Amino acid sequence: MASKTRSPSPIPPPTPATPPPEELLRLYRSMLLIRRFEEKAGQLYGMGLINGFCHLYIGQEAVVAGMQAMAGPADSCITSYRDHAHMLACGLDPKGVMAELTGRSGGYSRGKGGSMHMFSREHRFYGGHGIVGAQVPLGIGLGFAHQYRNDGGVAHVYLGDGAVNQGQVYESFNMAALWKLPVVFVIENNLYAMGTASARHAAGDELCARGAAYGIPGERIDGMNVLSVRSAAARALAYARAGAGPFILEMMTYRYRGHSMSDPAKYRSKEEVSNMREHHDPIDRLRQILQDQGVIDEAGLKEIDRTIKASVAAAADFAQASPEPAASELWTDVLSEA
Amino acid sequence: MPIEILMPALSPTMREGRLARWLKAEGDAVKSGDALAEIETDKATMELESIEDGILGRILVPAETDGVAVNTPLALLLVDGETLPDANAAPPSPQPAPPPAAAPAAPVAVSAALPAAPLATHRQTVREALRDAMAEEMRRDPDVFLLGEEVGQYQGAYKISQGLLDEFGPKRVVDTPITEMGFTGLACGAAFTGLKPIVEFMTFNFSLQAIDHILNSAAKTRYMSGGQLSCPIVFRGPNGAAARVGAQHSQDFSSWYAHCPGLKVVAPWSAADAKGLLKTAIRDPNPVVVLENELLYGQTFDVPDDPDFVIPFGQAEIVQSGRDITLVAWSRMVQVALDAAQTLKAEGIEAEVINLRSLRPLDIDTLVASVQKTNRILTVEEGWPVAGLAAEIAAQIVERAFDWLDAPPSRVCGADVPLPYAANLEHLALPQPDTVAAAARTLCNRTSEGGA
Ligand SMILES: Cc1ncc(C[n+]2csc(CCOP(=O)(O)OP(=O)(O)O)c2C)c(N)n1
Ligand SMILES: [Mg+2]
C-alpha cells in the first residue's frame, strides 16, 4: 500500500471544515462498514461461531473513521481489545478479521489470536491487546521507531477512559514528551470502563488534561461527530508530525452495546442509551449532512448500504467456510528461526 | 424470507438460557438495536436486540420458558414488507437444552484432612461458597475488607461478590480504578498496619501488572523487617484457562506463585474447598494467593453447614482411592483426573485421585504415602511443563519415595505454547481426560484396553 517516505512530511494545509463530497462519502462508507461488521459479529457470537470475549465498537465509529481519514502513509496504529473497527479502518480485509473472530485459518492471526489479538505488519497495525493500558507504552515504542527511522510516520495510540488510570500511561506520557515522540494519544472516552462510570474511576474532569504536567497539549472533541474528529485529527497529527511531540485527543463517545457480549449493562439507563442512539448517532448525523448538501440521494444511500452488507455477508461466509487451523499449528510460531 | 431470531450465546460458557419475557409483541415494528426480549442466564439478565429493521412476525418461544438451548429460533422477523409464509405452520417447540457440559459426578470425598464423622452439608456453587466465605469472615472481623475492579456496584465481574456491597457498604467493598499495580500496593500498605485486605484480581492474568507488589512487598517484607511487619492479605480471583479467551487471558499461575517463599498458595476445586480454603486464607496472618477457576464457579458441590468449617493449608484430599496409580491434580484438573480415572477403571486400572488443594505448602507426605501403595505417580497440571509444579512433585517424589517407584514419576501438562484461540487448538493445548488416561496406561505398562 503506502510507500515509505524518508523525510518528515510537511505540515498539511489546514483542512476545510467540510471536506469535499467524495471524502464525505468515504467517511460514511468507513463508519457504515464498521457498524454492519460489528452487528454481524454480534450475530455470529450469538450463534456460537465466535467465542470468548468479543468487544463491539457500535456507536464509536466516528472516532477511528475520522482519525484514519487523516492518517499519513507511514503512520502506525495500536489499540486495545476493542479492535475490529481499527483494523477495518486501517484497510484490513473484513474477511481476515471475521475469520480471526471465528478462530479459523483464514484469520489475520491464522485463528491463534482471536478477537482481542489481531495484527498486520503490512498495514502497520500493531494489535489488538488484551491487557488494559499495555498498548500505551507499546504505542510510544512505535513512535520511537518512527523518530528513529525518520520515516515521517506518527503512531496513533488508542486507549479507553478506564485505561488512563494505569500507571504505565504516565510513564509513557513522560517519555513521549521528554523525547518529543511523534505520537497522538486518542482517549476513547465512552464514559464507562466495563461497569464503572468515569466519574467513579477518574479524578479530575477532563482526561485530555492528564498530560498537562508533561506539557502535552490536549483537546476534548465531540467523538460522535466524524467531522469534528477529522479536523482534530488533522491538527494533532500535524503537530506530532512536525516534531513538536505528542498530542492528546479525548474523544467523547459512547458504546451502544455492553462492554463485551456477556455484560447485562445494568449500570446505565435505557434512556441514556436510546438518547445517544437517537440523537447523537454518528452515522445518522453524517447521513443527514450528505442529504442536506445534496451529496447523495436516497437511492445512492441504499446502494452503499447494499454493497456494504454484501461485503460483510461475504466476510461472514468466509469466516465460516475457512477451515480450523491444522493441529500442527499448535506448535508453530512460538519462536522465530534464529 | 423472514429472519429467524435465535437464542443467542451471551457468554463464553452459556449453553442455555431462560426466555424471561418479550418486550415486543407480534406485529410490532422494530428497529435494528431495539430490545426484543429479556434472557436470563445464571450470571445475568440480558436484552436480546433486533438485528434488522422489521416487524416482529411470530413469537416461537413464549415468555417464561426455561432451558432454551443456544441457537433455538425464538421469533420470526419480517423485513422489507414480507408476510408470514404459512400462518398455520406449527411453531417449533423449544429444543431441550443439552445436558450441561461435564457435570461433576459428585464423587464421594474421602478426605485426608477432615474428621470421618459425616458433616451436615448443603448444596452450593463454588461462586456462592466463595461469597459466603468472604461474607462470614467480614462479619467476624471488621479489619477484613474487599477491593478490586467491579467488586461493588457491578457485584463482581464474575458475580463472586454478589450482595457484599449491600451488606458491608462502600468502605469495606471498594471499587477501584483499573490500576492493579496501584491498588495492590495500597492493599499491601494497609496490611502492614494490620488491616486484612482481600484483593480481587478480575482474573489472575492481571496480577502480572501487580506481581512486583505481590513478591517484593507482600512476600518479602516480614523477612526483611526481621519479623516486625507482617502482611496479612489475600490475593484471589480466577486463574488458568477459561474458554476461548486467548493467550493473554488464559494463564495458569500455580507454579509462578508456588515458587516464592513468603507466600502461601491454594487452589480450590470443589465448593467445600473454595469455602474452607478461602476462610483459612483470610484468617492467615500471611499473604495467601487463592487461585480460583472461572469454569468451576457455576458447579455445585456439598458444603459443610458449620460456619467455622475451614480447611487447613498443606493437607491434600484423597478424592478417590485406588491401588494402581496415583493421579495428582488441583483446581479444574481434579475433574479431568476423575474422568480419566473412570475410563481407567473400566480397563481394570484403579487410580487414586488426589486433590492437592494447597500448592505451598505442599502435602508431600500424602503423596508419598500414596506412592508407597500405588508405586506410580502422574501429575496433571494445566500450566506449562517447564519448571512447573509437576516437575517439583516429581523431584520430591524421587527424593522421598524413589525405592517405591515402579515407573518414573510422570506428568501431563498444558502444551508448551501460549494458549491458542482456535477451538481445536485450544482443546489440544490443555490436558484432557483421554490424554491423562493414555499417560496413566503407559505408566501402568498397558498399551491398550485390557492389554498386558
Ligand atoms: C490489566 C487489566 N485489568 C483488567 C482487565 C479487564 N478489563 C478488560 S476491559 C476493562 C475495562 C476497560 O475500560 P476502558 O479503558 O474504558 O475501555 P472500553 O472497554 O470502554 O473501550 C477491564 C477492566 C484487563 N483486560 N486488563
Ligand atoms: Mg471506556
Short mmCIF file of N, CA and C in Angstrom, two decimals, chain B residues 304-377:
data_model
loop_
_atom_site.label_atom_id
_atom_site.label_comp_id
_atom_site.label_asym_id
_atom_site.label_seq_id
_atom_site.Cartn_x
_atom_site.Cartn_y
_atom_site.Cartn_z
N PRO B 304 -20.07 -28.12 53.90
CA PRO B 304 -20.49 -28.26 55.30
C PRO B 304 -21.23 -27.02 55.80
N ASP B 305 -22.24 -27.26 56.63
CA ASP B 305 -23.05 -26.15 57.17
C ASP B 305 -22.28 -25.33 58.20
N ASP B 306 -21.39 -25.98 58.93
CA ASP B 306 -20.69 -25.35 60.04
C ASP B 306 -20.00 -24.05 59.63
N PRO B 307 -20.40 -22.92 60.23
CA PRO B 307 -19.79 -21.64 59.83
C PRO B 307 -18.30 -21.58 60.16
N ASP B 308 -17.82 -22.45 61.00
CA ASP B 308 -16.39 -22.45 61.29
C ASP B 308 -15.65 -23.53 60.53
N PHE B 309 -16.28 -24.05 59.50
CA PHE B 309 -15.60 -25.03 58.65
C PHE B 309 -14.46 -24.34 57.91
N VAL B 310 -13.26 -24.80 58.17
CA VAL B 310 -12.09 -24.28 57.46
C VAL B 310 -11.25 -25.47 57.03
N ILE B 311 -10.44 -25.29 56.02
CA ILE B 311 -9.54 -26.37 55.59
C ILE B 311 -8.11 -25.90 55.83
N PRO B 312 -7.40 -26.61 56.71
CA PRO B 312 -6.02 -26.19 56.98
C PRO B 312 -5.16 -26.30 55.72
N PHE B 313 -4.21 -25.42 55.59
CA PHE B 313 -3.31 -25.47 54.45
C PHE B 313 -2.36 -26.66 54.59
N GLY B 314 -1.85 -27.13 53.46
CA GLY B 314 -0.86 -28.20 53.50
C GLY B 314 -1.47 -29.57 53.66
N GLN B 315 -2.78 -29.71 53.40
CA GLN B 315 -3.42 -31.02 53.50
C GLN B 315 -4.15 -31.35 52.22
N ALA B 316 -3.61 -32.32 51.51
CA ALA B 316 -4.27 -32.75 50.28
C ALA B 316 -5.45 -33.65 50.63
N GLU B 317 -6.32 -33.86 49.67
CA GLU B 317 -7.51 -34.69 49.90
C GLU B 317 -7.47 -35.87 48.92
N ILE B 318 -7.68 -37.07 49.46
CA ILE B 318 -7.78 -38.23 48.57
C ILE B 318 -9.23 -38.30 48.12
N VAL B 319 -9.47 -37.92 46.88
CA VAL B 319 -10.85 -37.83 46.40
C VAL B 319 -11.38 -39.21 46.05
N GLN B 320 -10.49 -40.07 45.63
CA GLN B 320 -10.89 -41.42 45.25
C GLN B 320 -9.68 -42.31 45.50
N SER B 321 -9.87 -43.41 46.22
CA SER B 321 -8.68 -44.21 46.47
C SER B 321 -8.56 -45.34 45.45
N GLY B 322 -7.33 -45.75 45.24
CA GLY B 322 -7.06 -46.78 44.24
C GLY B 322 -5.68 -47.35 44.51
N ARG B 323 -5.37 -48.48 43.87
CA ARG B 323 -4.11 -49.14 44.23
C ARG B 323 -3.07 -49.14 43.12
N ASP B 324 -3.47 -48.75 41.86
CA ASP B 324 -2.55 -48.96 40.74
C ASP B 324 -1.71 -47.74 40.37
N ILE B 325 -2.26 -46.58 40.51
CA ILE B 325 -1.52 -45.37 40.12
C ILE B 325 -2.08 -44.17 40.87
N THR B 326 -1.23 -43.23 41.20
CA THR B 326 -1.65 -42.00 41.88
C THR B 326 -1.77 -40.89 40.84
N LEU B 327 -2.95 -40.29 40.74
CA LEU B 327 -3.13 -39.11 39.88
C LEU B 327 -3.22 -37.89 40.78
N VAL B 328 -2.32 -36.94 40.59
CA VAL B 328 -2.31 -35.73 41.41
C VAL B 328 -2.82 -34.57 40.57
N ALA B 329 -3.74 -33.78 41.11
CA ALA B 329 -4.27 -32.65 40.36
C ALA B 329 -4.74 -31.59 41.33
N TRP B 330 -5.04 -30.42 40.82
CA TRP B 330 -5.64 -29.37 41.64
C TRP B 330 -6.53 -28.52 40.74
N SER B 331 -7.40 -27.78 41.39
CA SER B 331 -8.35 -26.92 40.68
C SER B 331 -9.13 -27.74 39.64
N ARG B 332 -9.36 -27.17 38.47
CA ARG B 332 -10.23 -27.84 37.49
C ARG B 332 -9.66 -29.19 37.04
N MET B 333 -8.35 -29.37 37.14
CA MET B 333 -7.75 -30.62 36.68
C MET B 333 -8.16 -31.81 37.54
N VAL B 334 -8.71 -31.55 38.74
CA VAL B 334 -9.19 -32.67 39.56
C VAL B 334 -10.30 -33.39 38.80
N GLN B 335 -11.20 -32.63 38.19
CA GLN B 335 -12.28 -33.26 37.43
C GLN B 335 -11.72 -34.03 36.24
N VAL B 336 -10.73 -33.46 35.58
CA VAL B 336 -10.10 -34.15 34.44
C VAL B 336 -9.50 -35.48 34.92
N ALA B 337 -8.84 -35.46 36.07
CA ALA B 337 -8.24 -36.68 36.62
C ALA B 337 -9.32 -37.69 36.99
N LEU B 338 -10.42 -37.21 37.56
CA LEU B 338 -11.51 -38.13 37.93
C LEU B 338 -12.12 -38.78 36.68
N ASP B 339 -12.28 -37.98 35.64
CA ASP B 339 -12.83 -38.53 34.40
C ASP B 339 -11.89 -39.58 33.82
N ALA B 340 -10.59 -39.28 33.87
CA ALA B 340 -9.60 -40.24 33.38
C ALA B 340 -9.66 -41.51 34.23
N ALA B 341 -9.81 -41.34 35.55
CA ALA B 341 -9.85 -42.49 36.46
C ALA B 341 -11.03 -43.40 36.12
N GLN B 342 -12.12 -42.79 35.73
CA GLN B 342 -13.31 -43.55 35.36
C GLN B 342 -13.04 -44.44 34.14
N THR B 343 -12.40 -43.83 33.13
CA THR B 343 -12.03 -44.60 31.94
C THR B 343 -11.10 -45.75 32.32
N LEU B 344 -10.12 -45.44 33.16
CA LEU B 344 -9.12 -46.45 33.53
C LEU B 344 -9.77 -47.60 34.30
N LYS B 345 -10.75 -47.24 35.10
CA LYS B 345 -11.41 -48.25 35.93
C LYS B 345 -12.04 -49.33 35.05
N ALA B 346 -12.66 -48.86 33.97
CA ALA B 346 -13.29 -49.80 33.04
C ALA B 346 -12.25 -50.77 32.45
N GLU B 347 -11.01 -50.35 32.46
CA GLU B 347 -9.94 -51.20 31.92
C GLU B 347 -9.23 -51.98 33.02
N GLY B 348 -9.71 -51.85 34.22
CA GLY B 348 -9.12 -52.59 35.32
C GLY B 348 -7.96 -51.88 36.01
N ILE B 349 -7.78 -50.60 35.71
CA ILE B 349 -6.74 -49.85 36.41
C ILE B 349 -7.41 -48.98 37.47
N GLU B 350 -7.01 -49.18 38.71
CA GLU B 350 -7.61 -48.41 39.80
C GLU B 350 -6.71 -47.23 40.16
N ALA B 351 -7.17 -46.05 39.83
CA ALA B 351 -6.36 -44.87 40.09
C ALA B 351 -6.77 -44.24 41.42
N GLU B 352 -5.78 -43.77 42.14
CA GLU B 352 -6.05 -42.96 43.33
C GLU B 352 -5.95 -41.50 42.89
N VAL B 353 -7.00 -40.73 43.15
CA VAL B 353 -7.00 -39.34 42.70
C VAL B 353 -6.83 -38.42 43.91
N ILE B 354 -5.79 -37.62 43.85
CA ILE B 354 -5.50 -36.70 44.97
C ILE B 354 -5.70 -35.26 44.54
N ASN B 355 -6.54 -34.57 45.29
CA ASN B 355 -6.79 -33.15 45.09
C ASN B 355 -5.81 -32.41 45.99
N LEU B 356 -4.84 -31.77 45.39
CA LEU B 356 -3.75 -31.18 46.16
C LEU B 356 -4.21 -30.05 47.09
N ARG B 357 -5.15 -29.23 46.61
CA ARG B 357 -5.72 -28.09 47.35
C ARG B 357 -4.70 -27.02 47.72
N SER B 358 -3.60 -27.44 48.33
CA SER B 358 -2.62 -26.47 48.80
C SER B 358 -1.35 -26.69 47.98
N LEU B 359 -0.86 -25.64 47.33
CA LEU B 359 0.32 -25.77 46.46
C LEU B 359 1.59 -25.37 47.21
N ARG B 360 1.46 -24.46 48.12
CA ARG B 360 2.56 -24.08 49.02
C ARG B 360 1.94 -23.71 50.34
N PRO B 361 2.11 -24.47 51.41
CA PRO B 361 2.93 -25.68 51.49
C PRO B 361 2.30 -26.85 50.74
N LEU B 362 3.17 -27.73 50.30
CA LEU B 362 2.77 -28.90 49.52
C LEU B 362 2.68 -30.09 50.47
N ASP B 363 1.58 -30.86 50.37
CA ASP B 363 1.40 -32.02 51.26
C ASP B 363 2.12 -33.23 50.68
N ILE B 364 3.43 -33.19 50.74
CA ILE B 364 4.22 -34.26 50.12
C ILE B 364 4.01 -35.59 50.85
N ASP B 365 3.69 -35.53 52.15
CA ASP B 365 3.50 -36.77 52.91
C ASP B 365 2.35 -37.60 52.34
N THR B 366 1.26 -36.94 52.03
CA THR B 366 0.12 -37.68 51.47
C THR B 366 0.49 -38.28 50.11
N LEU B 367 1.27 -37.56 49.33
CA LEU B 367 1.68 -38.08 48.02
C LEU B 367 2.62 -39.28 48.20
N VAL B 368 3.54 -39.16 49.12
CA VAL B 368 4.49 -40.25 49.36
C VAL B 368 3.73 -41.50 49.83
N ALA B 369 2.80 -41.30 50.77
CA ALA B 369 2.03 -42.44 51.28
C ALA B 369 1.27 -43.12 50.15
N SER B 370 0.75 -42.32 49.26
CA SER B 370 0.00 -42.88 48.13
C SER B 370 0.92 -43.67 47.20
N VAL B 371 2.08 -43.11 46.93
CA VAL B 371 3.04 -43.79 46.04
C VAL B 371 3.53 -45.09 46.67
N GLN B 372 3.62 -45.11 47.98
CA GLN B 372 4.04 -46.35 48.64
C GLN B 372 3.02 -47.45 48.40
N LYS B 373 1.78 -47.04 48.13
CA LYS B 373 0.72 -48.01 47.85
C LYS B 373 0.65 -48.35 46.35
N THR B 374 0.72 -47.29 45.50
CA THR B 374 0.46 -47.49 44.06
C THR B 374 1.73 -47.70 43.25
N ASN B 375 2.83 -47.18 43.72
CA ASN B 375 4.13 -47.29 43.05
C ASN B 375 4.23 -46.53 41.73
N ARG B 376 3.24 -45.72 41.44
CA ARG B 376 3.26 -44.93 40.20
C ARG B 376 2.59 -43.59 40.48
N ILE B 377 3.13 -42.52 39.87
CA ILE B 377 2.51 -41.21 40.09
C ILE B 377 2.52 -40.38 38.82
#
